[in-house]
Amino acid sequence: MNSPASATQGVAYVEKLSPTITWWIVALFLSSMTAAMVYPVWPLGAIVVPVVVFALAATWLMTMGAKILVTDTHFYAGRAHIERSFITEVEPLGPAAAFQARGPQLDARAFLMIRPWVKQAVRVHINDPADPTPYWVVSTKRPAALAKALNS
């Protein structure tokens, strides 16, 4: 099994999808609100509980990040990967088209690697006889650059 860390082929594209600062601010705000809920019952808990809640939220946010990598032979989207020889077409999707691709137009057999803070995506059509997945929808901040890397 190939992994991005062991990929020795030429790298054509790399992108890291990390939560935006807005998501961190919301996590901090919501965890601080627990102090108001806990203080009447447990004054010391007004310090302990928000710290624990923020630590859990931060851990969750860090695990939500994903890496996109295109090498000479493989395409990696998060933990999933596929040989580029199975990719037939790549469509860059703007915000409106990505919304449609993730919702009303979605094929239930499709593979999704989407992140809620990234509004754009690419649709990667797959032709693998051993895999019933017709395409992947992958969130990306630079759909045209990713499509160009996959089509080259």
Backbone as a printed PyTorch tensor [residue, N CA C, xyz], in Angstrom:
tensor([[[  0.8470,  -1.1800,   0.0000],
         [  0.0000,   0.0000,   0.0000],
         [  0.8880,   1.2370,   0.0000]],

        [[  0.6060,   2.1560,  -0.8680],
         [  1.3840,   3.3800,  -0.9570],
         [  0.8830,   4.3950,   0.0510]],

        [[  1.7810,   5.2000,   0.5450],
         [  1.3930,   6.2760,   1.4490],
         [  2.1100,   7.5440,   1.0280]],

        [[  1.5290,   8.7080,   1.3180],
         [  2.1800,   9.9520,   0.9290],
         [  3.5830,  10.0880,   1.5060]],

        [[  3.7860,   9.5740,   2.7130],
         [  5.0930,   9.7030,   3.3460],
         [  6.1590,   8.9070,   2.6050]],

        [[  5.7710,   7.7780,   2.0030],
         [  6.7470,   6.9400,   1.3200],
         [  6.7980,   7.2020,  -0.1740]],

        [[  6.0450,   8.1860,  -0.6330],
         [  6.0200,   8.4770,  -2.0660],
         [  7.3550,   9.0810,  -2.4830]],

        [[  8.0460,   8.3880,  -3.3540],
         [  9.3310,   8.8810,  -3.8320],
         [  9.2050,   9.4600,  -5.2280]],

        [[  8.0130,   9.3770,  -5.8050],
         [  7.7930,   9.9320,  -7.1270],
         [  7.8090,  11.4590,  -7.0430]],

        [[  7.8430,  12.0870,  -8.2230],
         [  7.7760,  13.5420,  -8.2680],
         [  6.4280,  14.0330,  -7.7770]],

        [[  6.4420,  15.0710,  -6.9940],
         [  5.2100,  15.6450,  -6.4590],
         [  4.7730,  16.7860,  -7.3720]],

        [[  3.5530,  16.6840,  -7.8930],
         [  3.0230,  17.7020,  -8.8020],
         [  2.1600,  18.7280,  -8.0730]],

        [[  1.5980,  18.3510,  -6.9190],
         [  0.6740,  19.2460,  -6.2160],
         [  0.5720,  18.8040,  -4.7670]],

        [[  0.5670,  19.7670,  -3.8510],
         [  0.3680,  19.5010,  -2.4230],
         [ -0.5210,  20.6080,  -1.8660]],

        [[ -1.4860,  20.2130,  -1.0450],
         [ -2.3540,  21.1890,  -0.3840],
         [ -2.7710,  20.6390,   0.9720]],

        [[ -2.7430,  21.4870,   1.9700],
         [ -3.1820,  21.1190,   3.3190],
         [ -4.4670,  21.8760,   3.6150]],

        [[ -5.5180,  21.1500,   3.9430],
         [ -6.8040,  21.7570,   4.2820],
         [ -6.9400,  21.7840,   5.8040]],

        [[ -6.7090,  22.9390,   6.3810],
         [ -6.8070,  23.1070,   7.8300],
         [ -8.0030,  23.9940,   8.1520]],

        [[ -8.6120,  23.8010,   9.3190],
         [ -9.7350,  24.6660,   9.7020],
         [ -9.3050,  26.1340,   9.7400]],

        [[-10.1910,  27.0060,   9.3220],
         [ -9.8970,  28.4400,   9.3290],
         [ -9.9390,  28.9830,  10.7510]],

        [[ -9.4430,  30.1890,  10.9210],
         [ -9.4120,  30.8280,  12.2380],
         [-10.8160,  30.9680,  12.8240]],

        [[-11.8140,  31.1200,  11.9760],
         [-13.1980,  31.2410,  12.4460],
         [-13.6130,  30.0130,  13.2490]],

        [[-13.2450,  28.8320,  12.7780],
         [-13.5950,  27.6010,  13.4910],
         [-12.9250,  27.5540,  14.8610]],

        [[-11.6820,  28.0470,  14.9670],
         [-10.9830,  28.0710,  16.2470],
         [-11.6280,  29.0810,  17.1970]],

        [[-12.0580,  30.2170,  16.6730],
         [-12.7220,  31.2280,  17.5070],
         [-14.0470,  30.6910,  18.0390]],

        [[-14.8070,  30.0180,  17.2010],
         [-16.0740,  29.4160,  17.6400],
         [-15.8150,  28.3710,  18.7250]],

        [[-14.7940,  27.5470,  18.5430],
         [-14.4670,  26.5350,  19.5580],
         [-14.0910,  27.1950,  20.8810]],

        [[-13.3100,  28.2630,  20.8120],
         [-12.9180,  28.9820,  22.0260],
         [-14.1310,  29.6210,  22.6960]],

        [[-15.0020,  30.2370,  21.9070],
         [-16.2060,  30.8750,  22.4480],
         [-17.1230,  29.8460,  23.1170]],

        [[-17.3900,  28.7450,  22.4230],
         [-18.2910,  27.7350,  22.9910],
         [-17.7030,  27.0890,  24.2410]],

        [[-16.4040,  26.8450,  24.2410],
         [-15.8060,  26.2540,  25.4400],
         [-15.8260,  27.2470,  26.6020]],

        [[-15.6460,  28.5340,  26.3200],
         [-15.6950,  29.5180,  27.4100],
         [-17.1100,  29.6700,  27.9670]],

        [[-18.1150,  29.4180,  27.1510],
         [-19.5000,  29.4990,  27.6240],
         [-19.8010,  28.4260,  28.6730]],

        [[-19.0520,  27.3410,  28.6670],
         [-19.2870,  26.3000,  29.6720],
         [-18.9600,  26.8040,  31.0780]],

        [[-18.0970,  27.8130,  31.1820],
         [-17.7790,  28.3780,  32.5020],
         [-19.0250,  28.9590,  33.1540]],

        [[-19.8380,  29.6510,  32.3760],
         [-21.0680,  30.2440,  32.9110],
         [-22.0620,  29.1730,  33.3420]],

        [[-22.0520,  28.0580,  32.6510],
         [-22.9890,  26.9790,  33.0020],
         [-22.5390,  26.2180,  34.2440]],

        [[-21.2310,  26.0830,  34.4320],
         [-20.7050,  25.2550,  35.5140],
         [-20.4940,  26.0530,  36.8040]],

        [[-20.2100,  27.3370,  36.7200],
         [-19.8490,  28.1430,  37.8940],
         [-20.8490,  28.0660,  39.0520]],

        [[-22.1650,  28.1570,  38.8260],
         [-23.0970,  28.0990,  39.9650],
         [-23.0240,  26.7860,  40.7480]],

        [[-22.6460,  25.7220,  40.0980],
         [-22.6100,  24.4140,  40.7460],
         [-21.2250,  24.0830,  41.2860]],

        [[-20.1850,  24.4730,  40.5340],
         [-18.8150,  24.0910,  40.8810],
         [-17.8730,  25.2110,  40.4470]],

        [[-17.5680,  26.1580,  41.3300],
         [-16.7410,  27.3090,  40.9510],
         [-15.3860,  26.9310,  40.3310]],

        [[-14.7180,  25.9400,  40.8790],
         [-13.4430,  25.5130,  40.2960],
         [-13.6560,  24.9410,  38.8890]],

        [[-14.8060,  24.3310,  38.6870],
         [-15.1360,  23.7700,  37.3770],
         [-15.2660,  24.8220,  36.2980]],

        [[-15.4980,  26.0810,  36.7100],
         [-15.5840,  27.1670,  35.7350],
         [-14.2410,  27.4020,  35.0490]],

        [[-13.1740,  26.8810,  35.6320],
         [-11.8520,  26.9500,  35.0030],
         [-11.5220,  25.6230,  34.3230]],

        [[-11.7910,  24.5360,  35.0240],
         [-11.4160,  23.2090,  34.5220],
         [-12.2230,  22.8060,  33.2910]],

        [[-13.5270,  22.9440,  33.3580],
         [-14.3950,  22.4630,  32.2710],
         [-14.1090,  23.1630,  30.9390]],

        [[-14.0070,  24.4970,  30.8920],
         [-13.7070,  25.1260,  29.5960],
         [-12.3640,  24.6840,  29.0040]],

        [[-11.3760,  24.4810,  29.8590],
         [-10.0710,  24.0240,  29.3630],
         [-10.1940,  22.6340,  28.7500]],

        [[-10.9040,  21.7510,  29.4220],
         [-11.0900,  20.3910,  28.9010],
         [-11.9150,  20.4110,  27.6180]],

        [[-12.9870,  21.1940,  27.6010],
         [-13.8370,  21.2720,  26.4080],
         [-13.0470,  21.8360,  25.2290]],

        [[-12.2370,  22.8790,  25.4740],
         [-11.4410,  23.4330,  24.3720],
         [-10.3920,  22.4360,  23.8940]],

        [[ -9.7910,  21.6920,  24.8120],
         [ -8.8080,  20.6760,  24.4120],
         [ -9.4580,  19.6220,  23.5150]],

        [[-10.6710,  19.2020,  23.8680],
         [-11.3930,  18.2310,  23.0360],
         [-11.7550,  18.8300,  21.6810]],

        [[-12.2270,  20.0780,  21.6820],
         [-12.5840,  20.7430,  20.4250],
         [-11.3510,  20.9390,  19.5480]],

        [[-10.2270,  21.3090,  20.1470],
         [ -8.9900,  21.5000,  19.3870],
         [ -8.5100,  20.1870,  18.7840]],

        [[ -8.6180,  19.1150,  19.5480],
         [ -8.2410,  17.7990,  19.0240],
         [ -9.1200,  17.4310,  17.8430]],

        [[-10.4080,  17.6630,  17.9680],
         [-11.3360,  17.3720,  16.8700],
         [-11.0010,  18.2090,  15.6460]],

        [[-10.7560,  19.5120,  15.8390],
         [-10.4370,  20.3860,  14.7090],
         [ -9.1410,  19.9590,  14.0180]],

        [[ -8.1500,  19.5510,  14.7900],
         [ -6.8860,  19.1160,  14.1860],
         [ -7.0590,  17.8360,  13.3700]],

        [[ -7.9490,  16.9510,  13.8110],
         [ -8.1710,  15.7190,  13.0470],
         [ -9.0050,  15.9650,  11.7970]],

        [[ -9.6780,  17.1090,  11.7310],
         [-10.4870,  17.4350,  10.5560],
         [ -9.6410,  17.9120,   9.3770]],

        [[ -8.4030,  18.2560,   9.6010],
         [ -7.5230,  18.6770,   8.5180],
         [ -7.2540,  17.5110,   7.5780]],

        [[ -6.9010,  17.8270,   6.3470],
         [ -6.6050,  16.7890,   5.3630],
         [ -5.5170,  17.2820,   4.4280]],

        [[ -4.8140,  16.3310,   3.8350],
         [ -3.7560,  16.6560,   2.8880],
         [ -4.1360,  16.1150,   1.5210]],

        [[ -3.9180,  16.9310,   0.5050],
         [ -4.1310,  16.5120,  -0.8790],
         [ -2.7610,  16.4710,  -1.5310]],

        [[ -2.4590,  15.3580,  -2.1900],
         [ -1.1470,  15.1730,  -2.8020],
         [ -1.3080,  14.5080,  -4.1570]],

        [[ -0.6500,  15.0610,  -5.1560],
         [ -0.6270,  14.4610,  -6.4890],
         [  0.8260,  14.1600,  -6.8150]],

        [[  1.1170,  12.8810,  -7.0530],
         [  2.4550,  12.4850,  -7.4860],
         [  2.3780,  12.0580,  -8.9510]],

        [[  3.4960,  11.5880,  -9.4710],
         [  3.5160,  11.1300, -10.8600],
         [  2.5590,   9.9680, -11.0950]],

        [[  2.3540,   9.1370, -10.0770],
         [  1.5650,   7.9150, -10.2670],
         [  0.2970,   7.8240,  -9.4320]],

        [[  0.1670,   8.6100,  -8.3710],
         [ -0.9670,   8.4790,  -7.4560],
         [ -1.5940,   9.8250,  -7.1090]],

        [[ -2.8490,   9.7450,  -6.6760],
         [ -3.5930,  10.8910,  -6.1580],
         [ -4.0420,  10.5280,  -4.7540]],

        [[ -3.6610,  11.3390,  -3.7750],
         [ -4.0290,  11.1300,  -2.3800],
         [ -4.9720,  12.2410,  -1.9480]],

        [[ -6.0860,  11.8650,  -1.3350],
         [ -7.0390,  12.8250,  -0.7780],
         [ -7.3530,  12.3600,   0.6360]],

        [[ -6.7340,  13.0040,   1.6140],
         [ -6.8720,  12.5280,   2.9870],
         [ -6.2090,  11.1670,   3.1060]],

        [[ -6.9300,  10.1860,   3.6280],
         [ -6.3920,   8.8310,   3.7780],
         [ -6.5920,   7.9710,   2.5390]],

        [[ -7.4030,   8.4300,   1.6160],
         [ -7.6950,   7.6540,   0.4030],
         [ -6.6660,   7.9500,  -0.6820]],

        [[ -6.4310,   6.9620,  -1.5250],
         [ -5.5410,   7.1820,  -2.6600],
         [ -5.9650,   6.2980,  -3.8240]],

        [[ -5.5690,   6.7140,  -5.0140],
         [ -5.8790,   5.9640,  -6.2210],
         [ -4.7600,   6.2070,  -7.2310]],

        [[ -4.5260,   5.2110,  -8.0570],
         [ -3.5480,   5.3800,  -9.1280],
         [ -4.1090,   6.3590, -10.1500]],

        [[ -3.2720,   7.2130, -10.6510],
         [ -3.7310,   8.2150, -11.6150],
         [ -4.1700,   7.5840, -12.9300]],

        [[ -3.7440,   6.3690, -13.2040],
         [ -4.1500,   5.7080, -14.4510],
         [ -5.6530,   5.4300, -14.4740]],

        [[ -6.3120,   5.4080, -13.3200],
         [ -7.7560,   5.1780, -13.2510],
         [ -8.5680,   6.4720, -13.3750]],

        [[ -7.9060,   7.6120, -13.3730],
         [ -8.5960,   8.9040, -13.4610],
         [ -8.8380,   9.2340, -14.9280]],

        [[-10.1180,   9.4540, -15.2700],
         [-10.4600,   9.7390, -16.6650],
         [-10.6900,  11.2200, -16.9330]],

        [[-11.2270,  11.9460, -15.9700],
         [-11.5390,  13.3600, -16.1660],
         [-11.5600,  14.0570, -14.8110]],

        [[-11.1670,  15.3210, -14.8010],
         [-11.1870,  16.1180, -13.5740],
         [-11.8880,  17.4360, -13.8740]],

        [[-12.9150,  17.7430, -13.0780],
         [-13.6750,  18.9860, -13.2440],
         [-13.4430,  19.8980, -12.0450]],

        [[-12.9060,  21.1060, -12.2550],
         [-12.8590,  22.0650, -11.1470],
         [-14.2660,  22.6060, -10.8890]],

        [[-14.6410,  22.7190,  -9.6300],
         [-15.9830,  23.1740,  -9.2590],
         [-15.8920,  24.4280,  -8.4000]],

        [[-16.5510,  25.4890,  -8.8470],
         [-16.6520,  26.7060,  -8.0460],
         [-17.6080,  26.4760,  -6.8910]],

        [[-17.8330,  27.4880,  -6.0580],
         [-18.7000,  27.3120,  -4.8840],
         [-20.1080,  26.8050,  -5.2050]],

        [[-20.7600,  27.3650,  -6.2160],
         [-22.1320,  26.9410,  -6.5430],
         [-22.1460,  25.5230,  -7.1030]],

        [[-21.2180,  25.2180,  -8.0030],
         [-21.1550,  23.8740,  -8.5880],
         [-20.7580,  22.8390,  -7.5360]],

        [[-19.8620,  23.2110,  -6.6190],
         [-19.4590,  22.2900,  -5.5500],
         [-20.6310,  22.0010,  -4.6190]],

        [[-21.4390,  23.0170,  -4.3400],
         [-22.6350,  22.8270,  -3.5160],
         [-23.5660,  21.8080,  -4.1710]],

        [[-23.7870,  21.9500,  -5.4650],
         [-24.6420,  21.0080,  -6.2000],
         [-24.0270,  19.6070,  -6.2070]],

        [[-22.7120,  19.5240,  -6.4020],
         [-22.0380,  18.2220,  -6.4620],
         [-22.0830,  17.4990,  -5.1200]],

        [[-22.0850,  18.2520,  -4.0240],
         [-22.1410,  17.6420,  -2.6890],
         [-23.5570,  17.3260,  -2.2540]],

        [[-24.5440,  17.8400,  -2.9740],
         [-25.9300,  17.6690,  -2.5510],
         [-26.8190,  17.0890,  -3.6160]],

        [[-27.5900,  17.9270,  -4.3180],
         [-28.6110,  17.4360,  -5.2500],
         [-28.0860,  16.5270,  -6.3600]],

        [[-26.8720,  16.7660,  -6.8540],
         [-26.3420,  15.9610,  -7.9570],
         [-25.5150,  14.7660,  -7.4900]],

        [[-25.3980,  14.5620,  -6.1940],
         [-24.5090,  13.5350,  -5.6600],
         [-24.9830,  12.1260,  -5.9850]],

        [[-24.0720,  11.3180,  -6.4890],
         [-24.3030,   9.8870,  -6.6870],
         [-23.9400,   9.2090,  -5.3650]],

        [[-24.8100,   8.3630,  -4.8600],
         [-24.5910,   7.7200,  -3.5590],
         [-23.3300,   6.8580,  -3.5370]],

        [[-22.8470,   6.4510,  -4.6990],
         [-21.6430,   5.6150,  -4.7590],
         [-20.3550,   6.4380,  -4.7580]],

        [[-20.4680,   7.7510,  -4.8430],
         [-19.2900,   8.6180,  -4.9400],
         [-18.5190,   8.6490,  -3.6230]],

        [[-17.2180,   8.8780,  -3.7380],
         [-16.3590,   9.0670,  -2.5720],
         [-16.2620,  10.5650,  -2.2980]],

        [[-16.4470,  10.9540,  -1.0420],
         [-16.3850,  12.3640,  -0.6590],
         [-15.2430,  12.6060,   0.3130]],

        [[-14.4360,  13.5920,   0.0110],
         [-13.4450,  14.0950,   0.9570],
         [-13.6970,  15.6000,   0.9840]],

        [[-14.6960,  15.9760,   1.7750],
         [-15.1100,  17.3720,   1.8080],
         [-14.9000,  17.9390,   3.2040]],

        [[-14.6010,  19.2140,   3.2370],
         [-14.4380,  19.9360,   4.4840],
         [-15.3820,  21.1310,   4.4550]],

        [[-16.1330,  21.3750,   5.5370],
         [-17.1620,  22.4190,   5.5200],
         [-16.6180,  23.8340,   5.3550]],

        [[-15.3690,  24.0770,   5.6700],
         [-14.8170,  25.4280,   5.5510],
         [-14.2220,  25.7010,   4.1710]],

        [[-14.2310,  24.7100,   3.2870],
         [-13.7180,  24.8830,   1.9240],
         [-14.9090,  24.8130,   0.9760]],

        [[-15.1810,  25.8910,   0.2830],
         [-16.3860,  25.9790,  -0.5550],
         [-16.1960,  25.4470,  -1.9690]],

        [[-14.9560,  25.3080,  -2.4360],
         [-14.7040,  24.8330,  -3.7940],
         [-14.2650,  23.3740,  -3.7550]],

        [[-14.2950,  22.7290,  -4.9220],
         [-13.9380,  21.3120,  -4.9800],
         [-13.5400,  20.9310,  -6.4010]],

        [[-13.1330,  19.6830,  -6.5490],
         [-12.9610,  19.0750,  -7.8680],
         [-13.7480,  17.7750,  -7.8770]],

        [[-14.2400,  17.4200,  -9.0600],
         [-14.8760,  16.1120,  -9.2430],
         [-13.9150,  15.3080, -10.1070]],

        [[-13.4440,  14.1940,  -9.5580],
         [-12.4640,  13.3480, -10.2310],
         [-13.1800,  12.0820, -10.6830]],

        [[-13.3740,  11.9430, -11.9850],
         [-14.0620,  10.7710, -12.5310],
         [-13.1060,   9.5830, -12.5600]],

        [[-13.6230,   8.4350, -12.1140],
         [-12.8190,   7.2270, -11.9580],
         [-13.3280,   6.1440, -12.9050]],

        [[-12.4040,   5.4070, -13.5090],
         [-12.7530,   4.2450, -14.3260],
         [-11.9020,   3.0700, -13.8660]],

        [[-12.3430,   2.4440, -12.7780],
         [-11.6500,   1.2890, -12.2090],
         [-12.6250,   0.1230, -12.2050]],

        [[-12.3790,  -0.9180, -13.0060],
         [-13.3110,  -2.0470, -13.0730],
         [-13.5470,  -2.7360, -11.7230]],

        [[-12.5880,  -2.6460, -10.8150],
         [-12.7230,  -3.3020,  -9.5120],
         [-13.4130,  -2.4210,  -8.4740]],

        [[-13.7560,  -1.1940,  -8.8470],
         [-14.3230,  -0.2420,  -7.8910],
         [-15.5840,   0.3800,  -8.4840]],

        [[-16.7350,   0.2690,  -7.8050],
         [-17.9770,   0.8340,  -8.3380],
         [-18.0910,   2.3560,  -8.1750]],

        [[-17.1010,   2.9850,  -7.5410],
         [-17.1500,   4.4310,  -7.3240],
         [-17.0170,   5.1680,  -8.6560]],

        [[-18.0390,   5.9670,  -9.0350],
         [-17.9600,   6.6580, -10.3240],
         [-17.0370,   7.8820, -10.3000]],

        [[-16.9610,   8.5470,  -9.1410],
         [-16.1180,   9.7380,  -9.0440],
         [-15.8510,  10.0830,  -7.5890]],

        [[-14.8580,  10.9390,  -7.4020],
         [-14.5580,  11.5000,  -6.0940],
         [-14.9040,  12.9810,  -6.1270]],

        [[-15.4370,  13.5020,  -5.0290],
         [-15.5830,  14.9460,  -4.8480],
         [-14.6290,  15.3130,  -3.7160]],

        [[-13.6620,  16.1740,  -4.0380],
         [-12.6010,  16.5210,  -3.1000],
         [-12.5700,  18.0340,  -2.9040]],

        [[-12.7150,  18.4670,  -1.6650],
         [-12.6100,  19.8970,  -1.3540],
         [-11.1940,  20.3830,  -1.6320]],

        [[-11.0930,  21.5810,  -2.1810],
         [ -9.7930,  22.1940,  -2.4340],
         [ -9.9460,  23.7030,  -2.4910]],

        [[ -8.9180,  24.4000,  -2.0620],
         [ -8.9330,  25.8590,  -2.1380],
         [ -8.5410,  26.3330,  -3.5340]],

        [[ -7.8850,  25.4680,  -4.3020],
         [ -7.4030,  25.8300,  -5.6400],
         [ -7.8330,  24.7650,  -6.6550]],

        [[ -9.1210,  24.7380,  -7.0280],
         [ -9.6060,  23.6770,  -7.9140],
         [ -8.9440,  23.6660,  -9.2910]],

        [[ -8.6680,  24.8190,  -9.8570],
         [ -8.0480,  24.8500, -11.1890],
         [ -6.6350,  24.2720, -11.1470]],

        [[ -5.8690,  24.6030, -10.1190],
         [ -4.5000,  24.0910,  -9.9960],
         [ -4.4960,  22.5830,  -9.7570]],

        [[ -5.4120,  22.0910,  -8.9300],
         [ -5.4960,  20.6510,  -8.6830],
         [ -5.9260,  19.9170,  -9.9430]],

        [[ -6.9080,  20.4520, -10.6570],
         [ -7.3540,  19.8280, -11.9050],
         [ -6.2240,  19.7920, -12.9230]],

        [[ -5.4670,  20.8690, -13.0120],
         [ -4.3370,  20.9150, -13.9510],
         [ -3.2870,  19.8690, -13.5870]],

        [[ -2.9890,  19.7300, -12.2930],
         [ -1.9980,  18.7400, -11.8480],
         [ -2.4640,  17.3190, -12.1480]],

        [[ -3.7520,  17.0440, -11.9630],
         [ -4.2720,  15.6990, -12.2220],
         [ -4.3940,  15.4080, -13.7100]],

        [[ -4.6440,  16.4260, -14.5110],
         [ -4.7810,  16.2220, -15.9560],
         [ -3.4430,  16.1650, -16.6800]],

        [[ -2.3670,  16.5890, -16.0200],
         [ -1.0620,  16.6020, -16.7020],
         [ -0.4420,  15.2220, -16.7540]]])
